[in-house]
Amino acid sequence: MDVIILKDGDAVAAEGAVLLRQVLQRKANAVFGLASGRTPLAMYRRLVVDCRDAGLSFREVTTFNLDEYLGLPPGDPQSYRAYMQRELFDHIDIDVSNTFLPECGAGADPLETGPAYEALIRSRGGIDLQVLGIGRNGHIGFNEPTSSLRSRTRIKTLTRETIAANKQYFEDPATQPQLAITMGIATIMDAGHIVLLATGADKAEAVRQSIEGPVSAMWPASMLQLHEKVSVLLDETAASTLALRDYYDWVAEQKRKLFESLEER
Ligand code: GLP
C-alpha cells in the first residue's frame, strides 16, 4: 500500500488525475471504476480541463460506478447517474453508452441488478483502476461496517450515520433513499489498481483504522490492506492521526530518489 500524504485537497486531486492519465497513456480503452461524493469532485474537474485543453481523451474508455441509490425516479438530480453526468460525463468525450452504474431500471428486479452488473464488468475485461472515497465509518462504495469482506454487487441498507452524512443533498428528507446497490468489497478488490482519496479531518479516524488497524468488516476499507496495488492519497488533515506518518513521508522520499536515479540512467 502506497500512502501518499499531500499538502491539501488540490494536491490530492492533481495526483489522482495523474494516476488516471498514466493508465490512459498505456491503454486508451481503459476501464475505470468511479466514485461519487464530495471527495473526487476536484479530480474530475482536472480531468475535464485536461480533456478540453490538453488532448486527454476518454473516447474508448468504459466506466463502472461503485454505487447507485435504489428507489429514486429516473433522472432524479440526486441520483449518482445525474451526478456523474453533471460532474464529468457531460464535459468529456466519453461515449455515454460505455458508462455504467448499478442502476435498477423501472420494472426491473433489483435482486438481479447486482449479478448482472458483475457479469457486465467481467464482459468488459475487469476494472483497470478503481477510484474510491471513504465514509466516516470506513465504508467504501456503500459497503457499510459488517459488510462481508467477500461481498459482490448487491442491495445494501445504509446506516443512519451515512443517511445523516448525505442528508444535505436532499431538499426533502422524505425522498432520501435508505437503500442502495453497491459493488461489493470483492468486486472492488478485483480491480488492478485501487486509488483511495481522502480529504478532511472528519475522515482521519476512518483512514487510521483502515490503514493501520486490523483487517476487519467493522472498517470495510481495511480490506484494501490485502490488495497488491493500492495508492492512498491523503491531505494533511485526513492523515493527521496516522501513527507511522513519518515513515510514509520517508518512503515517498526514498521512492522519489529511486525514480530520479532510474530516469538518469
Ligand atoms: C458516499 C458514497 C461513497 C463515497 C463516500 C464518501 O456515501 N457512497 O462512494 O466515497 O460516501 O463521500 P464523500 O466523498 O462525500 O465524503
CSV table of C-alpha atoms and ligand atoms in Angstrom, one decimal:
chain,number,residue,atom,x,y,z
A,1,MET,CA,0.0,0.0,0.0
A,2,ASP,CA,1.4,3.4,-1.0
A,3,VAL,CA,0.4,6.0,1.5
A,4,ILE,CA,1.0,9.4,-0.1
A,5,ILE,CA,0.4,12.5,2.1
A,6,LEU,CA,-0.1,15.7,0.2
A,7,LYS,CA,-0.4,19.4,1.2
A,8,ASP,CA,-4.2,19.8,0.6
A,9,GLY,CA,-7.2,18.7,-1.4
A,10,ASP,CA,-6.0,20.3,-4.6
A,11,ALA,CA,-2.8,18.3,-4.5
A,12,VAL,CA,-4.8,15.1,-3.8
A,13,ALA,CA,-6.9,15.8,-6.9
A,14,ALA,CA,-3.9,16.6,-9.0
A,15,GLU,CA,-2.2,13.3,-8.0
A,16,GLY,CA,-5.3,11.3,-8.6
A,17,ALA,CA,-5.7,12.8,-12.1
A,18,VAL,CA,-2.0,11.9,-12.8
A,19,LEU,CA,-2.7,8.2,-11.9
A,20,LEU,CA,-5.7,8.1,-14.2
A,21,ARG,CA,-3.8,9.8,-17.0
A,22,GLN,CA,-1.0,7.3,-16.7
A,23,VAL,CA,-3.4,4.4,-17.2
A,24,LEU,CA,-4.9,6.1,-20.3
A,25,GLN,CA,-1.4,6.6,-21.7
A,26,ARG,CA,-0.8,2.9,-21.5
A,27,LYS,CA,-4.3,1.8,-22.5
A,28,ALA,CA,-6.7,4.1,-24.4
A,29,ASN,CA,-9.6,1.8,-23.8
A,30,ALA,CA,-9.1,1.6,-20.1
A,31,VAL,CA,-11.9,0.5,-17.7
A,32,PHE,CA,-12.3,2.8,-14.8
A,33,GLY,CA,-14.2,2.3,-11.6
A,34,LEU,CA,-15.6,5.6,-10.4
A,35,ALA,CA,-16.9,7.1,-7.2
A,36,SER,CA,-19.3,9.8,-6.4
A,37,GLY,CA,-19.5,12.1,-3.3
A,38,ARG,CA,-17.6,15.3,-2.5
A,39,THR,CA,-14.1,13.9,-2.5
A,40,PRO,CA,-13.4,13.1,-6.2
A,41,LEU,CA,-15.0,16.3,-7.5
A,42,ALA,CA,-11.8,18.3,-7.8
A,43,MET,CA,-10.1,15.4,-9.6
A,44,TYR,CA,-13.0,15.2,-12.1
A,45,ARG,CA,-12.7,18.9,-12.7
A,46,ARG,CA,-9.0,18.4,-13.5
A,47,LEU,CA,-9.8,15.6,-16.0
A,48,VAL,CA,-12.4,17.8,-17.6
A,49,VAL,CA,-9.8,20.6,-18.1
A,50,ASP,CA,-7.3,18.1,-19.4
A,51,CYS,CA,-9.8,16.7,-21.9
A,52,ARG,CA,-10.7,20.2,-23.1
A,53,ASP,CA,-7.2,21.8,-23.2
A,54,ALA,CA,-4.6,19.1,-23.1
A,55,GLY,CA,-5.6,16.4,-25.5
A,56,LEU,CA,-6.7,13.8,-23.0
A,57,SER,CA,-9.4,11.5,-24.4
A,58,PHE,CA,-11.9,9.2,-22.9
A,59,ARG,CA,-13.3,8.2,-26.3
A,60,GLU,CA,-12.6,4.5,-25.9
A,61,VAL,CA,-13.0,4.4,-22.1
A,62,THR,CA,-15.6,2.3,-20.2
A,63,THR,CA,-16.6,3.3,-16.6
A,64,PHE,CA,-18.4,1.5,-13.8
A,65,ASN,CA,-19.6,3.4,-10.9
A,66,LEU,CA,-19.4,2.0,-7.4
A,67,ASP,CA,-23.0,2.5,-6.4
A,68,GLU,CA,-26.4,4.0,-7.0
A,69,TYR,CA,-29.4,4.7,-4.8
A,70,LEU,CA,-32.3,2.4,-5.1
A,71,GLY,CA,-35.7,3.9,-5.4
A,72,LEU,CA,-35.1,7.3,-6.9
A,73,PRO,CA,-37.1,8.1,-10.0
A,74,PRO,CA,-35.1,8.0,-13.3
A,75,GLY,CA,-33.3,11.3,-13.9
A,76,ASP,CA,-33.5,12.4,-10.3
A,77,PRO,CA,-30.9,15.1,-9.7
A,78,GLN,CA,-29.7,13.3,-6.6
A,79,SER,CA,-29.0,10.1,-8.3
A,80,TYR,CA,-25.4,9.2,-8.9
A,81,ARG,CA,-26.1,8.9,-12.6
A,82,ALA,CA,-27.1,12.6,-12.6
A,83,TYR,CA,-24.0,13.4,-10.5
A,84,MET,CA,-21.7,11.7,-13.0
A,85,GLN,CA,-23.3,13.3,-16.0
A,86,ARG,CA,-23.2,16.8,-14.3
A,87,GLU,CA,-19.6,16.5,-12.9
A,88,LEU,CA,-17.8,14.5,-15.6
A,89,PHE,CA,-19.5,12.7,-18.5
A,90,ASP,CA,-21.2,15.8,-20.0
A,91,HIS,CA,-17.9,17.6,-20.2
A,92,ILE,CA,-15.6,14.9,-21.7
A,93,ASP,CA,-15.5,13.0,-24.9
A,94,ILE,CA,-16.7,9.7,-23.4
A,95,ASP,CA,-19.3,7.6,-25.2
A,96,VAL,CA,-22.1,7.6,-22.6
A,97,SER,CA,-23.2,4.2,-23.7
A,98,ASN,CA,-20.0,2.9,-22.2
A,99,THR,CA,-20.7,4.4,-18.7
A,100,PHE,CA,-22.4,2.2,-16.2
A,101,LEU,CA,-23.9,2.4,-12.7
A,102,PRO,CA,-25.6,-0.4,-10.8
A,103,GLU,CA,-29.0,1.2,-11.8
A,104,CYS,CA,-32.2,-0.7,-11.4
A,105,GLY,CA,-34.5,0.5,-14.2
A,106,ALA,CA,-38.2,0.8,-13.9
A,107,GLY,CA,-39.9,-2.5,-13.6
A,108,ALA,CA,-36.5,-4.4,-13.2
A,109,ASP,CA,-35.8,-6.8,-10.4
A,110,PRO,CA,-33.4,-5.1,-8.0
A,111,LEU,CA,-32.2,-8.5,-6.9
A,112,GLU,CA,-30.9,-9.2,-10.4
A,113,THR,CA,-29.1,-5.9,-10.8
A,114,GLY,CA,-26.1,-7.0,-8.8
A,115,PRO,CA,-25.3,-10.2,-10.6
A,116,ALA,CA,-25.9,-8.5,-14.0
A,117,TYR,CA,-23.5,-5.7,-13.1
A,118,GLU,CA,-20.8,-8.2,-12.1
A,119,ALA,CA,-21.3,-10.0,-15.4
A,120,LEU,CA,-21.0,-6.7,-17.3
A,121,ILE,CA,-17.8,-5.8,-15.5
A,122,ARG,CA,-16.4,-9.2,-16.4
A,123,SER,CA,-17.5,-8.8,-20.0
A,124,ARG,CA,-15.5,-5.6,-20.3
A,125,GLY,CA,-12.4,-7.3,-19.1
A,126,GLY,CA,-12.5,-6.1,-15.5
A,127,ILE,CA,-11.6,-2.7,-13.9
A,128,ASP,CA,-8.0,-1.4,-14.5
A,129,LEU,CA,-8.2,1.4,-11.9
A,130,GLN,CA,-10.8,1.9,-9.3
A,131,VAL,CA,-11.3,5.3,-7.6
A,132,LEU,CA,-12.6,5.2,-4.1
A,133,GLY,CA,-13.7,7.8,-1.4
A,134,ILE,CA,-14.2,6.6,2.1
A,135,GLY,CA,-17.1,7.2,4.5
A,136,ARG,CA,-16.5,8.4,8.1
A,137,ASN,CA,-17.4,4.9,9.2
A,138,GLY,CA,-14.8,3.4,6.8
A,139,HIS,CA,-17.3,2.4,4.1
A,140,ILE,CA,-16.2,2.1,0.5
A,141,GLY,CA,-18.9,2.3,-2.1
A,142,PHE,CA,-21.9,1.7,0.2
A,143,ASN,CA,-20.3,-1.3,1.9
A,144,GLU,CA,-21.2,-0.3,5.4
A,145,PRO,CA,-19.5,-1.8,8.5
A,146,THR,CA,-20.0,-5.5,8.9
A,147,SER,CA,-20.4,-5.9,5.1
A,148,SER,CA,-19.0,-9.2,4.1
A,149,LEU,CA,-15.4,-8.8,3.0
A,150,ARG,CA,-16.1,-11.1,0.1
A,151,SER,CA,-19.3,-9.3,-0.9
A,152,ARG,CA,-20.4,-8.8,-4.6
A,153,THR,CA,-22.7,-6.1,-6.1
A,154,ARG,CA,-25.9,-6.2,-4.2
A,155,ILE,CA,-28.5,-4.2,-2.3
A,156,LYS,CA,-27.3,-2.6,1.0
A,157,THR,CA,-29.2,-0.8,3.7
A,158,LEU,CA,-27.5,2.5,4.6
A,159,THR,CA,-26.5,3.2,8.2
A,160,ARG,CA,-28.2,6.0,10.0
A,161,GLU,CA,-24.8,7.7,10.0
A,162,THR,CA,-24.5,7.5,6.2
A,163,ILE,CA,-28.0,8.8,5.7
A,164,ALA,CA,-27.3,11.7,8.0
A,165,ALA,CA,-24.0,12.5,6.2
A,166,ASN,CA,-25.8,12.6,2.8
A,167,LYS,CA,-28.9,14.4,4.1
A,168,GLN,CA,-27.5,17.7,2.9
A,169,TYR,CA,-28.1,16.7,-0.7
A,170,PHE,CA,-31.8,16.1,-0.4
A,171,GLU,CA,-34.1,19.1,-0.1
A,172,ASP,CA,-37.0,16.9,1.1
A,173,PRO,CA,-35.7,14.3,3.6
A,174,ALA,CA,-38.7,12.1,2.7
A,175,THR,CA,-37.2,11.4,-0.7
A,176,GLN,CA,-33.8,10.3,0.6
A,177,PRO,CA,-33.3,6.6,-0.1
A,178,GLN,CA,-32.3,4.2,2.6
A,179,LEU,CA,-31.2,1.5,0.2
A,180,ALA,CA,-28.5,1.4,-2.5
A,181,ILE,CA,-27.0,-1.0,-4.9
A,182,THR,CA,-23.2,-1.1,-4.4
A,183,MET,CA,-20.3,-3.0,-5.8
A,184,GLY,CA,-19.2,-5.5,-3.1
A,185,ILE,CA,-15.8,-5.5,-1.4
A,186,ALA,CA,-14.7,-8.5,-3.5
A,187,THR,CA,-15.8,-6.6,-6.7
A,188,ILE,CA,-13.6,-3.6,-5.6
A,189,MET,CA,-10.7,-6.0,-4.8
A,190,ASP,CA,-10.8,-7.4,-8.3
A,191,ALA,CA,-9.6,-4.1,-9.8
A,192,GLY,CA,-6.0,-4.0,-11.0
A,193,HIS,CA,-5.1,-0.8,-9.1
A,194,ILE,CA,-7.1,0.9,-6.4
A,195,VAL,CA,-6.8,4.7,-5.7
A,196,LEU,CA,-8.4,5.8,-2.4
A,197,LEU,CA,-8.8,9.6,-1.9
A,198,ALA,CA,-9.5,11.1,1.5
A,199,THR,CA,-9.5,14.7,2.5
A,200,GLY,CA,-10.6,16.5,5.7
A,201,ALA,CA,-10.3,15.9,9.4
A,202,ASP,CA,-13.6,14.1,9.5
A,203,LYS,CA,-12.0,11.2,7.6
A,204,ALA,CA,-8.9,10.9,9.8
A,205,GLU,CA,-10.3,8.1,12.1
A,206,ALA,CA,-11.6,6.0,9.2
A,207,VAL,CA,-8.2,6.4,7.4
A,208,ARG,CA,-6.2,5.4,10.5
A,209,GLN,CA,-8.4,2.4,11.2
A,210,SER,CA,-8.3,1.3,7.6
A,211,ILE,CA,-4.6,1.7,7.0
A,212,GLU,CA,-3.1,0.9,10.4
A,213,GLY,CA,-5.8,-1.1,12.2
A,214,PRO,CA,-6.6,-4.8,11.8
A,215,VAL,CA,-8.4,-6.1,8.7
A,216,SER,CA,-12.0,-6.1,9.9
A,217,ALA,CA,-15.5,-5.9,8.5
A,218,MET,CA,-16.1,-3.1,11.1
A,219,TRP,CA,-13.9,-0.9,8.9
A,220,PRO,CA,-14.6,-2.1,5.4
A,221,ALA,CA,-11.7,-0.1,3.8
A,222,SER,CA,-9.3,-2.1,5.9
A,223,MET,CA,-9.7,-4.9,3.4
A,224,LEU,CA,-7.6,-2.9,1.0
A,225,GLN,CA,-4.6,-4.0,3.0
A,226,LEU,CA,-4.9,-7.3,1.3
A,227,HIS,CA,-4.8,-5.8,-2.3
A,228,GLU,CA,-1.4,-5.8,-4.0
A,229,LYS,CA,-1.7,-2.3,-5.6
A,230,VAL,CA,-3.3,0.4,-3.6
A,231,SER,CA,-2.5,4.1,-3.6
A,232,VAL,CA,-3.9,6.1,-0.7
A,233,LEU,CA,-3.9,9.8,-1.4
A,234,LEU,CA,-4.4,11.9,1.7
A,235,ASP,CA,-4.4,15.6,2.6
A,236,GLU,CA,-2.7,16.7,5.8
A,237,THR,CA,-5.9,16.7,7.8
A,238,ALA,CA,-7.0,13.2,6.8
A,239,ALA,CA,-3.5,11.9,7.6
A,240,SER,CA,-3.3,13.8,10.9
A,241,THR,CA,-3.7,10.8,13.3
A,242,LEU,CA,-1.6,8.2,11.5
A,243,ALA,CA,0.9,6.6,13.8
A,244,LEU,CA,3.5,5.9,11.1
A,245,ARG,CA,3.2,9.3,9.4
A,246,ASP,CA,7.0,9.9,9.4
A,247,TYR,CA,7.6,6.5,7.8
A,248,TYR,CA,5.1,7.3,4.9
A,249,ASP,CA,6.9,10.5,4.1
A,250,TRP,CA,10.3,8.7,4.3
A,251,VAL,CA,9.1,6.1,1.9
A,252,ALA,CA,7.8,8.7,-0.5
A,253,GLU,CA,11.2,10.4,-0.4
A,254,GLN,CA,13.1,7.2,-1.0
A,255,LYS,CA,10.8,6.3,-4.0
A,256,ARG,CA,11.3,9.8,-5.5
A,257,LYS,CA,15.1,9.4,-5.3
A,258,LEU,CA,14.9,5.9,-6.7
A,259,PHE,CA,12.8,7.0,-9.7
A,260,GLU,CA,15.1,10.0,-10.3
A,261,SER,CA,18.1,7.8,-10.4
A,262,LEU,CA,16.4,5.4,-12.7
A,263,GLU,CA,15.5,8.2,-15.1
A,264,GLU,CA,19.1,9.4,-15.1
A,265,ARG,CA,20.4,6.1,-16.3
B,1,GLP,C1,-20.8,8.1,-0.1
B,1,GLP,C2,-20.6,7.2,-1.3
B,1,GLP,C3,-19.2,6.7,-1.3
B,1,GLP,C4,-18.3,7.9,-1.0
B,1,GLP,C5,-18.4,8.2,0.5
B,1,GLP,C6,-17.7,9.4,0.9
B,1,GLP,O1,-21.9,7.9,0.6
B,1,GLP,N1,-21.5,6.1,-1.4
B,1,GLP,O2,-18.9,6.1,-2.6
B,1,GLP,O3,-16.9,7.6,-1.3
B,1,GLP,O4,-19.7,8.1,0.9
B,1,GLP,O5,-18.4,10.6,0.4
B,1,GLP,P1,-17.7,12.0,0.4
B,1,GLP,O6,-16.6,12.0,-0.6
B,1,GLP,O7,-18.9,12.9,0.0
B,1,GLP,O8,-17.2,12.3,1.8
